Coordinates of C-alpha atoms and ligand atoms in Angstrom, one line a residue:
X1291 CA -139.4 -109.8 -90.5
X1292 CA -140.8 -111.8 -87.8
X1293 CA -139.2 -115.4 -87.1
X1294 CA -142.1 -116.9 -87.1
X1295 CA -143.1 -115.7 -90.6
X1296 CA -139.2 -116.4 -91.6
X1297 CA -139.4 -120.5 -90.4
X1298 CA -142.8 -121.1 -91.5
X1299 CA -143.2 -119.2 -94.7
X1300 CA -140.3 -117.3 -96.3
X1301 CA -139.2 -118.7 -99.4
X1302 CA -141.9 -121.1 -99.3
X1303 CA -144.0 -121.2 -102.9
X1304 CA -146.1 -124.2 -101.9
X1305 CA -148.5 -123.7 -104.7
X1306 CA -145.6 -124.9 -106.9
X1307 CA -145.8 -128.2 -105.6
X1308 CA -149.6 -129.3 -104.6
X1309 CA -149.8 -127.0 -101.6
X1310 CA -147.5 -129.7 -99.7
X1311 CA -146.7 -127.9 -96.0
X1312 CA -143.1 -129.5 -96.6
X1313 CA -140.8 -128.4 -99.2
X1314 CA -139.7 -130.8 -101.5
X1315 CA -136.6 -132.6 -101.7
X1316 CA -135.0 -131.5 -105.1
X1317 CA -132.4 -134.5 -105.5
X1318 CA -131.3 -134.1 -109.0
X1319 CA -127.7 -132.5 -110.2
X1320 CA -128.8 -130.8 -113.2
X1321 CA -131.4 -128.4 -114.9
X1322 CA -132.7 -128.6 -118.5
X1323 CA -133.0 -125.9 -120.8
X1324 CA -134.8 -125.8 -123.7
X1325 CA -132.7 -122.9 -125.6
X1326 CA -129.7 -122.9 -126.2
X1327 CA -130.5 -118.9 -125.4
X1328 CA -131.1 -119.9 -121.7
X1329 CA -128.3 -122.1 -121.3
X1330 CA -126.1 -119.4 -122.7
X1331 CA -127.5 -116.9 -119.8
X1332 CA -126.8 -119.8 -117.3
X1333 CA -123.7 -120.1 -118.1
X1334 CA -123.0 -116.5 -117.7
X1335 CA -124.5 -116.0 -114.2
X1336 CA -124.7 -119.1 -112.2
X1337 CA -125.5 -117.2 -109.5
X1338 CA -129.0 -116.8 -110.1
X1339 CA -130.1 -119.5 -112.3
X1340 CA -130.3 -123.7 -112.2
X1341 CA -128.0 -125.5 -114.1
X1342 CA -125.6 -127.7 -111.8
X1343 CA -126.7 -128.2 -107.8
X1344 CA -122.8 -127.8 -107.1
X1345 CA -124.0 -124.3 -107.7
X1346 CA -127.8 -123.6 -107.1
X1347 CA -130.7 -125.9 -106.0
X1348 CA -134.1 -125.1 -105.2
X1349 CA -134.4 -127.1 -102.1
X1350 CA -130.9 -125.3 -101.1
X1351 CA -132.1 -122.0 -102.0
X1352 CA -135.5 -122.0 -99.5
X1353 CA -133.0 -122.6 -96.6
X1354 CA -130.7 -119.7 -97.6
X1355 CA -133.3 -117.3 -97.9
X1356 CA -134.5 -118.3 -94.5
X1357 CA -131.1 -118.5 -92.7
X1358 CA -129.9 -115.3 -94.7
X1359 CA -133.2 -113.5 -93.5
X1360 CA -132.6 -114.6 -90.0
X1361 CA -128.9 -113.3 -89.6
X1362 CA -130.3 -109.9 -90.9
X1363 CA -128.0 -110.2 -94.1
X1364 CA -129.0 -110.1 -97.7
X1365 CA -127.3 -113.7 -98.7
X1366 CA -126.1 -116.6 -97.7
X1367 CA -124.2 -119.9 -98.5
X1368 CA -125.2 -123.7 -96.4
X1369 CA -122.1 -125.5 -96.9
X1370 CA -121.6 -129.1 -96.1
X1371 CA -120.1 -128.8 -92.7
X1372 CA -119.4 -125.7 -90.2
X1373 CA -115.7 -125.8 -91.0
X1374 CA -116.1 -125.6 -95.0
X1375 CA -118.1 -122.4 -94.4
X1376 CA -115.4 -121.2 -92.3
X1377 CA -112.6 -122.4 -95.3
X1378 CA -114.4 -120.3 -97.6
X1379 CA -114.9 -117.3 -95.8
X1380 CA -111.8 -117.2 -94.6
X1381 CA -110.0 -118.2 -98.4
X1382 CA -112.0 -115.7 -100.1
X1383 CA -110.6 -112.7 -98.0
X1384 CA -107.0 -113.3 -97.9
X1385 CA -104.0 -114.0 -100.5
X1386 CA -100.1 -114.4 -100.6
X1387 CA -98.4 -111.9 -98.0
X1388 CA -101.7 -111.0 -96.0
X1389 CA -102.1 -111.0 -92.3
X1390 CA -105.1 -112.6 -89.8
X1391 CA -105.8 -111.4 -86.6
X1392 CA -107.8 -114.2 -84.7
X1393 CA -109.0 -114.5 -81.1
X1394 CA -107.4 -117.1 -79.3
X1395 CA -108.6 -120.9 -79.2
X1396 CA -110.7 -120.6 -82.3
X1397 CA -112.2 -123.7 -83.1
X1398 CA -109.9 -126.2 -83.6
X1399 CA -110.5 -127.0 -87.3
X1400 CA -110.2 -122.8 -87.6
X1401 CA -106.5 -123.0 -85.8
X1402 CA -105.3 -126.2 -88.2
X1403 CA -106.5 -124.0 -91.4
X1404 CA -104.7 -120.8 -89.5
X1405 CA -100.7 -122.8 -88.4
X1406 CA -100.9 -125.4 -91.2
X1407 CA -102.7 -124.9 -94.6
X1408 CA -102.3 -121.1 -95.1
X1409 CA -98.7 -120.2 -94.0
X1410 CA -98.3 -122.4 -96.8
X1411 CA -99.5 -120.2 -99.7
X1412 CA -97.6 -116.8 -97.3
X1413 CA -100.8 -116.0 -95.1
X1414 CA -100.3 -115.8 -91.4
X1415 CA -102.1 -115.2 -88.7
X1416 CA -101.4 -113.8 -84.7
X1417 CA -103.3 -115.1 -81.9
X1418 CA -104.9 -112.5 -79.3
X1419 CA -106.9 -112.3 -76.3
X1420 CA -110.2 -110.9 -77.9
X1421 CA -112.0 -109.5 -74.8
X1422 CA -109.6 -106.3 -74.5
X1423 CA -110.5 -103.6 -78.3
X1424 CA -106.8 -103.0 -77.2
X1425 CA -105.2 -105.8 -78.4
X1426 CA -106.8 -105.6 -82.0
X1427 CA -105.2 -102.3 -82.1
X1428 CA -102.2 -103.6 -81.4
X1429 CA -102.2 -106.5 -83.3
X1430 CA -103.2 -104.6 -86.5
X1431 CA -100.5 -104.9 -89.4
X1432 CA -100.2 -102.7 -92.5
X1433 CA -101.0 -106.3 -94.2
X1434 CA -103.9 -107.3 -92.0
X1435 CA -107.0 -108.3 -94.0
X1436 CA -109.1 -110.2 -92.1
X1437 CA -110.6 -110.2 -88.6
X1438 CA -111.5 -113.5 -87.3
X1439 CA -113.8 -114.0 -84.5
X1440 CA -115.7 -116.4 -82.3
X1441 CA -118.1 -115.0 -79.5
X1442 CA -118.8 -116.7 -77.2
X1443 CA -116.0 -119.2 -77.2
X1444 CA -117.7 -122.7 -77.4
X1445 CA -115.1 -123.8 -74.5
X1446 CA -114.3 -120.9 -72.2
X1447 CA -116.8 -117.9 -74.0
X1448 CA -115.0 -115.5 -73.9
X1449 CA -116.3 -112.6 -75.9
X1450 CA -115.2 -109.8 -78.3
X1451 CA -117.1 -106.5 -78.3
X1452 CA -118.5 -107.0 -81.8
X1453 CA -119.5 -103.3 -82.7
X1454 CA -116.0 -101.9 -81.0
X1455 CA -114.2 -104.4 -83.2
X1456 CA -116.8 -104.1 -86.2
X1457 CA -115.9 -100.2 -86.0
X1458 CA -112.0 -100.7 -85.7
X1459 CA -111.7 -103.2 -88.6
X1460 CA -114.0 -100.8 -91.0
X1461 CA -111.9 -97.7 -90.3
X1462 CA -108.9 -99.9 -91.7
X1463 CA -110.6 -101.5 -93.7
X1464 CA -110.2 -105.0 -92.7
X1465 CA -113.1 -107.6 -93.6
X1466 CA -114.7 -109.4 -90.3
X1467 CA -115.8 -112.4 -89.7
X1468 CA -117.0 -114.6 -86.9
X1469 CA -118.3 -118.0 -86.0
X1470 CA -121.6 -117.4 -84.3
X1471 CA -122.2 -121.1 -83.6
X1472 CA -123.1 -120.1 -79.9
X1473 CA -125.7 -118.3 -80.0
X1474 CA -127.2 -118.2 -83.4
X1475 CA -128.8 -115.6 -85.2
X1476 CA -131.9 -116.3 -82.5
X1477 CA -129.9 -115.0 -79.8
X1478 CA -127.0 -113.0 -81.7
X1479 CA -127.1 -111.1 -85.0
X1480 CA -123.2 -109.9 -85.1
X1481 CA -124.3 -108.3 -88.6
X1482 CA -126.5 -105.5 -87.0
X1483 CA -122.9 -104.5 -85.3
X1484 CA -121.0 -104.3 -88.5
X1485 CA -119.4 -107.5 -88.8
X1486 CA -119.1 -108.3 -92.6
X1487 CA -119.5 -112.5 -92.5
X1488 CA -121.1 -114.4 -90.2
X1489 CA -120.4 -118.1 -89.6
X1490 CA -122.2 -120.8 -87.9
X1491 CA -122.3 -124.4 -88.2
X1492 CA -126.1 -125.8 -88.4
X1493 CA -124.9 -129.2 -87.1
X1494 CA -125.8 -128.1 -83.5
X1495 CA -128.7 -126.0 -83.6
X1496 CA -129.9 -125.6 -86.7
X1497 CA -130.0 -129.3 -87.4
X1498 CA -130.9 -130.0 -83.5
X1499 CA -131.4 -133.6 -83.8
X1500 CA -127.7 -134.2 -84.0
X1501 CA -128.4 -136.3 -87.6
X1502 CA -126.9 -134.3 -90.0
X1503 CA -124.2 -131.6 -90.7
X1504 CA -124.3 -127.8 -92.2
X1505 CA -122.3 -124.5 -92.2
X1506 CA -123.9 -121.2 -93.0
X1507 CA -122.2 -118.1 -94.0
X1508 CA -124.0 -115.3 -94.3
X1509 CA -123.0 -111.7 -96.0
X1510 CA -124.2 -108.5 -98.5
X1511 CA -125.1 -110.4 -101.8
X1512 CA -121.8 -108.5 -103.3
X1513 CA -119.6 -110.9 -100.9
X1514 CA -121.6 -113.9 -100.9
X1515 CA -121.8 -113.6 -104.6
X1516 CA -118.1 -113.4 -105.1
X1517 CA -117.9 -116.6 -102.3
X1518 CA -120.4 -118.0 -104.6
X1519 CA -118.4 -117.5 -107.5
X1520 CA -115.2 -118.6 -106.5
X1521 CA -114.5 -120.9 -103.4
X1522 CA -117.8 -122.4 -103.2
X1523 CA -118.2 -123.9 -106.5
X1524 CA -114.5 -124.4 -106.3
X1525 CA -114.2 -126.6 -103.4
X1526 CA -118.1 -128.0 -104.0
X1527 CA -118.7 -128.6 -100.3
X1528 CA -122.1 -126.9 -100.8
X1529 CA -124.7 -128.2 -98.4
X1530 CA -126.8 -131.6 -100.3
X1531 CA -130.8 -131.0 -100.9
X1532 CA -131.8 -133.8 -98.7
X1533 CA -129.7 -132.1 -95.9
X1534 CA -130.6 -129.0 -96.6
X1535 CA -134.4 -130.3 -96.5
X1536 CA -133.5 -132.0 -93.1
X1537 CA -132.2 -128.4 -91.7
X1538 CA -135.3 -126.6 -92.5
X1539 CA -137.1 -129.3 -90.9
X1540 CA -134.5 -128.5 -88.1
X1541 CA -135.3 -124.6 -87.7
X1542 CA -139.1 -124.8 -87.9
X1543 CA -138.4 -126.1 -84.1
X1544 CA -135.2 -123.7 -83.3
X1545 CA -137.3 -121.0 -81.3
X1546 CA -139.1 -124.0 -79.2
X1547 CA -136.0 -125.7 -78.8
X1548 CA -133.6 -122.8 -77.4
X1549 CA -136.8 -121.8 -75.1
X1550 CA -136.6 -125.2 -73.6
X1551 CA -132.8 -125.0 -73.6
X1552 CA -132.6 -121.9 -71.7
X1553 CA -135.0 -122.8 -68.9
X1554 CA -133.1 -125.6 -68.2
X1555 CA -129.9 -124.6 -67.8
X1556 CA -130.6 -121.9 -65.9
X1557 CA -131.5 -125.4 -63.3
X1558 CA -128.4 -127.0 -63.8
X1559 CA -125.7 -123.9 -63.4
X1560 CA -127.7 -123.3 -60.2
X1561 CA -127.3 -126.9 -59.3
X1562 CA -123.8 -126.8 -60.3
X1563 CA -122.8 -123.0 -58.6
X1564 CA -124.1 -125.2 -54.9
X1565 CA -122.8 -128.2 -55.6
X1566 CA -119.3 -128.6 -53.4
X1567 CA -117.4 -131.1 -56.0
X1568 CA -117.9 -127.8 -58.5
X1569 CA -114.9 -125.1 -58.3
X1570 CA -116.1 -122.9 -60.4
X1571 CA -118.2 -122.7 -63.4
X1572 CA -118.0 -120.6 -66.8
X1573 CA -121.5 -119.4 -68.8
X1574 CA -121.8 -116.2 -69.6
X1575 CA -125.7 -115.4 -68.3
X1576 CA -124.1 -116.1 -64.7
X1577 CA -124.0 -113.3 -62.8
X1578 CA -119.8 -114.0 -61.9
X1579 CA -119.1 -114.8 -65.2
X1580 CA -116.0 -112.0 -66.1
X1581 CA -118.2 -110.6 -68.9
X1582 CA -121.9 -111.0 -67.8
X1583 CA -122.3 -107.3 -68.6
X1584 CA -120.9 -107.3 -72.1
X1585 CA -122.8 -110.5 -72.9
X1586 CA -125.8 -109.1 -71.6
X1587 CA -125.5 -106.3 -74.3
X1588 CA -125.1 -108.0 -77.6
X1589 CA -126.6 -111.5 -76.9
X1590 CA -130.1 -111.8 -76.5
X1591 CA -129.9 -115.3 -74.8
X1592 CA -127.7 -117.9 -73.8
X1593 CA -127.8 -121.7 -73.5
X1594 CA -127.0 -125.4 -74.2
X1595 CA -123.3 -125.1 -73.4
X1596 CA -121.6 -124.5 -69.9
X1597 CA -118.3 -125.3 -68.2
X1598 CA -117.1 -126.2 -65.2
X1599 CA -113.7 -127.3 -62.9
X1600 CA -114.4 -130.0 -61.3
X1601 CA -112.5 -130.3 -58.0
X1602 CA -110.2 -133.6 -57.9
X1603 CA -107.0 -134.7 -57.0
X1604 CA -106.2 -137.4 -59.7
X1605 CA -107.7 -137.7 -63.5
X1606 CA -108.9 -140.7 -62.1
X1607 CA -111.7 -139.1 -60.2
X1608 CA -112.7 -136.9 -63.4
X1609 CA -112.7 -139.8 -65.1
X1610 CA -115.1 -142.0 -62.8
X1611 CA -117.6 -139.0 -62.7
X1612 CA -117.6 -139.2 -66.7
X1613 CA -117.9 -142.9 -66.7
X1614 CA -120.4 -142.6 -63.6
X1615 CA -123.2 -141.0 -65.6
X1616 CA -126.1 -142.9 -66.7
X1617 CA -127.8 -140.7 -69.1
X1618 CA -125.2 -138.4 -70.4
X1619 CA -123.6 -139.2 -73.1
X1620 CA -119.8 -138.5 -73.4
X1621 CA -119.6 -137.5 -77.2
X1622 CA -118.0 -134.6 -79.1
X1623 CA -120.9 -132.0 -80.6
X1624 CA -123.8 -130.0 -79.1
X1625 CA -126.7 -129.2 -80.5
X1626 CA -128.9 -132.0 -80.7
X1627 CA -131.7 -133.0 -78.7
X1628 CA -129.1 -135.1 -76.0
X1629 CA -127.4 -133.9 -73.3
X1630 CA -123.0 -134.1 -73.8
X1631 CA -119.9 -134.0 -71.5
X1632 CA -116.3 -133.9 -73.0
X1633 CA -113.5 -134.0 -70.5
X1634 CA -110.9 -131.1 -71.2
X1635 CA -108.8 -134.4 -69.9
X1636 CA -109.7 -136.7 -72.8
X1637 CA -107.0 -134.1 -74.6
X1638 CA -104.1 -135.3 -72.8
X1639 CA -101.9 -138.5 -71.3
X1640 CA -103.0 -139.2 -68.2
X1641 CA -99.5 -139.0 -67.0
X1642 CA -99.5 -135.5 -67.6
X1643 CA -102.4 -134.8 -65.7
X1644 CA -101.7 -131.8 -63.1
X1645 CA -104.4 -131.1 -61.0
X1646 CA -102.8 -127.4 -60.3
X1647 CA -104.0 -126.6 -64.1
X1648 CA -107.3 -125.3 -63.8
X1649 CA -107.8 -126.8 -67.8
X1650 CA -106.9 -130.3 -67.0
X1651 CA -110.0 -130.2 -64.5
X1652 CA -112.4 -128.6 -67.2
X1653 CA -115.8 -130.4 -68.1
X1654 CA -117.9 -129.1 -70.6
X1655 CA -121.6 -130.0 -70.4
X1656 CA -124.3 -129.6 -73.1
X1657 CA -127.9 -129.6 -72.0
X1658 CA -130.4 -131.0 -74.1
X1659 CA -134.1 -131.7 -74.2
X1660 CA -134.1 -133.6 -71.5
X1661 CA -135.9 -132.5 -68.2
X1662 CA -134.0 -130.5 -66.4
X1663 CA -134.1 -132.9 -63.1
X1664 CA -133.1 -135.6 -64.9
X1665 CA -129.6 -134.3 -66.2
X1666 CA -129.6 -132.9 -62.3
X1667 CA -130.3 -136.4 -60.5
X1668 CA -127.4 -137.8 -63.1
X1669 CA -124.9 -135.6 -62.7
X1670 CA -125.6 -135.8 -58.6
X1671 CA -125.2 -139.2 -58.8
X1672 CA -122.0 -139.2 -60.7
X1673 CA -120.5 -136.6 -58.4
X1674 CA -121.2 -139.2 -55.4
X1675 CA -119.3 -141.8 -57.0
X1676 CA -116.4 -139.7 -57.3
Ligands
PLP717 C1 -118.9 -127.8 -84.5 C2 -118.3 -126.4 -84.6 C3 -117.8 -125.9 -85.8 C4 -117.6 -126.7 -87.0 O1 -118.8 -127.2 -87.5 P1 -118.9 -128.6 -88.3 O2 -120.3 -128.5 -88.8 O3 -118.6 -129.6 -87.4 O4 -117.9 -128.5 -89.4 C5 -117.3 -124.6 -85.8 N1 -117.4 -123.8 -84.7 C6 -117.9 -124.2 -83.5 C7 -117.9 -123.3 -82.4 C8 -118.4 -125.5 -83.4 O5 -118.8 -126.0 -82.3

């Protein structure tokens, strides 16, 4: 299916509602019936039918069908945020006395869920260095049923070979899953390798505007049926219809915006790679980035988010080239239409600061719509102040 036809028209019936080019905004929590016949069969299988938008919602449903048709799979579920969709998919694989393997430095809300909610009810999960098929061998327990990964890393990007890994967990039959927030299903579809449930948040890209939040998870209609079934209406963080209406608004613009995104960062890593304040800088469609070759391979593109050690001696100087720019904002999230820095540094007390740790001295920068000189004459300017 094209993309084109998939933003523009899938799932679309505009003859149902005066031939309007924007879907409406089905804001109300329940359906009527008018048998007792049809309630019955609602009841039965709320999976298909309209009775509570906890469940089902028409509004909803045109923005599954798209983002289920864009990740290649044959379902999905929009959740309220990126880290409910990772709670469910995650829940709805494991139970008392089973084993995660996850890559290391998940996203953070991933890691809390992994060390504190689910050793609680006997789950437990090991940590490993995903770039090496080795180490999921190894770290594969009798108990293991879940895989969880995240490729590129949104700090560092490190990657995971998703068909070596996709082909590992189905020989032992271990269910996979990984956040795709990086690149989404525009420049990544980790279900054509294998991988069973794929994640993203739509807060950054989908969304794009940085105005609302989302989560899709996306699977064969067997799994998301079951997630349906079970977590989703169970923890009722499904995604809200005027939300849902804002993130198709959001991906009728996705292909435009990454286009613009990926010209312009390709501007500011080679500003960055020449500029002498910059020890080194991490995004994985540079050519000295350790897995260039791998990431070339299974992702079709790569933007928005970079890294970068700054050289200094003291926090302080990290800090003044933060509080030095004039148009970047310094804000958590990506995504949106404005360009971001966090400071690896904002993590930690100053006093513990140590300019010998690489980490410490990390920046990660966001590009946005902005023109690409712009962002470069900030972020020279900031670097002077230093
Ligand atoms: C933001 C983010 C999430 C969580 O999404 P929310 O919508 O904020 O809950 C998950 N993974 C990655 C990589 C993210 O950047």
């Amino acid at each position: 299916m094209d993309i084109s036809y998939i933003i523009n028209e899938l799932a679309e019936e505009r003859e149902n509602y005066f031939n309007a080019v924007a879907p409406p905004i089905i804001q109300s929590s329940n359906f009527v019936f008018n048998t007792v016949s049809d309630m019955r069969n609602a009841f039965a299988d709320e999976y298909s039918t309209y009775l509570y938008s906890r469940g089902k919602n028409p509004t909803v449903d045109i923005l599954r069908r798209k983002l289920a048709a864009l990740d290649g799979t044959e379902d999905c579920l929009v959740f309220n945020s990126g880290a409910a969709a990772i709670f469910a998919g995650v829940l709805a694989n494991v139970k008392a006395g089973d084993h995660i393997v996850s890559v290391d430095k998940p996203y953070t809300w991933a890691q809390k869920m992994f060390n504190d909610i689910l050793p609680r009810f006997g789950v437990t999960t090991s940590y490993i260095d995903g770039t090496s098929i080795e180490n999921f061998e190894r770290a594969i327990l009798p108990n293991t049923t879940l895989i969880y990964l995240e490729s590129p890393n949104s700090w560092d990007y490190a990657l995971q070979d998703l068909k070596a890994v996709a082909d590992l967990a189905r020989s032992e039959n271990i269910v996979t899953i990984i956040d795709n927030s990086y690149c989404t299903p525009l420049y990544q579809k980790p279900a054509d390798y294998g991988i069973d449930l794929v994640m993203q948040t739509a807060t950054k890209y989908i969304s794009g505007h940085s105005d609302t939040l989302g989560g899709v998870l996306s699977g064969s209609s067997k799994m998301i049926e079951r997630i349906f079934n079970s977590e989703y209406m169970n923890i009722g963080s499904g995604i809200q219809p005027f939300n849902a209406w804002l993130l198709i608004r959001g991906l009728r613009t996705l292909p435009a915006r990454l286009d613009r995104l990926t010209n312009s960062i390709k501007k500011v890593v080679n500003f960055l790679n020449q500029h002498p304040r910059v020890e080194s800088l991490l995004f994985p469609f540079d050519e000295k980035f350790p897995q260039y070759e791998l990431a070339k391979k299974q992702m079709k593109g790569a933007c928005g988010l970079l890294s970068f050690y700054i050289r200094a001696n003291h926090i302080a100087e990290v800090e003044k080239f933060c509080e030095s720019l004039e148009h970047i904002f310094m804000a958590v999230s990506w995504g949106g239409h404005e360009s971001l820095v966090i400071p690896k540094c904002s993590g930690i007390a100053p006093a513990d600061f140590d300019r010998n740790n690489k980490e410490h001295r990390m920046i990660r920068l966001y590009v946005g719509l902005e023109e690409p000189e712009y962002l470069i004459r900030d972020l020279s300017q900031a670097f002077d102040k230093m």
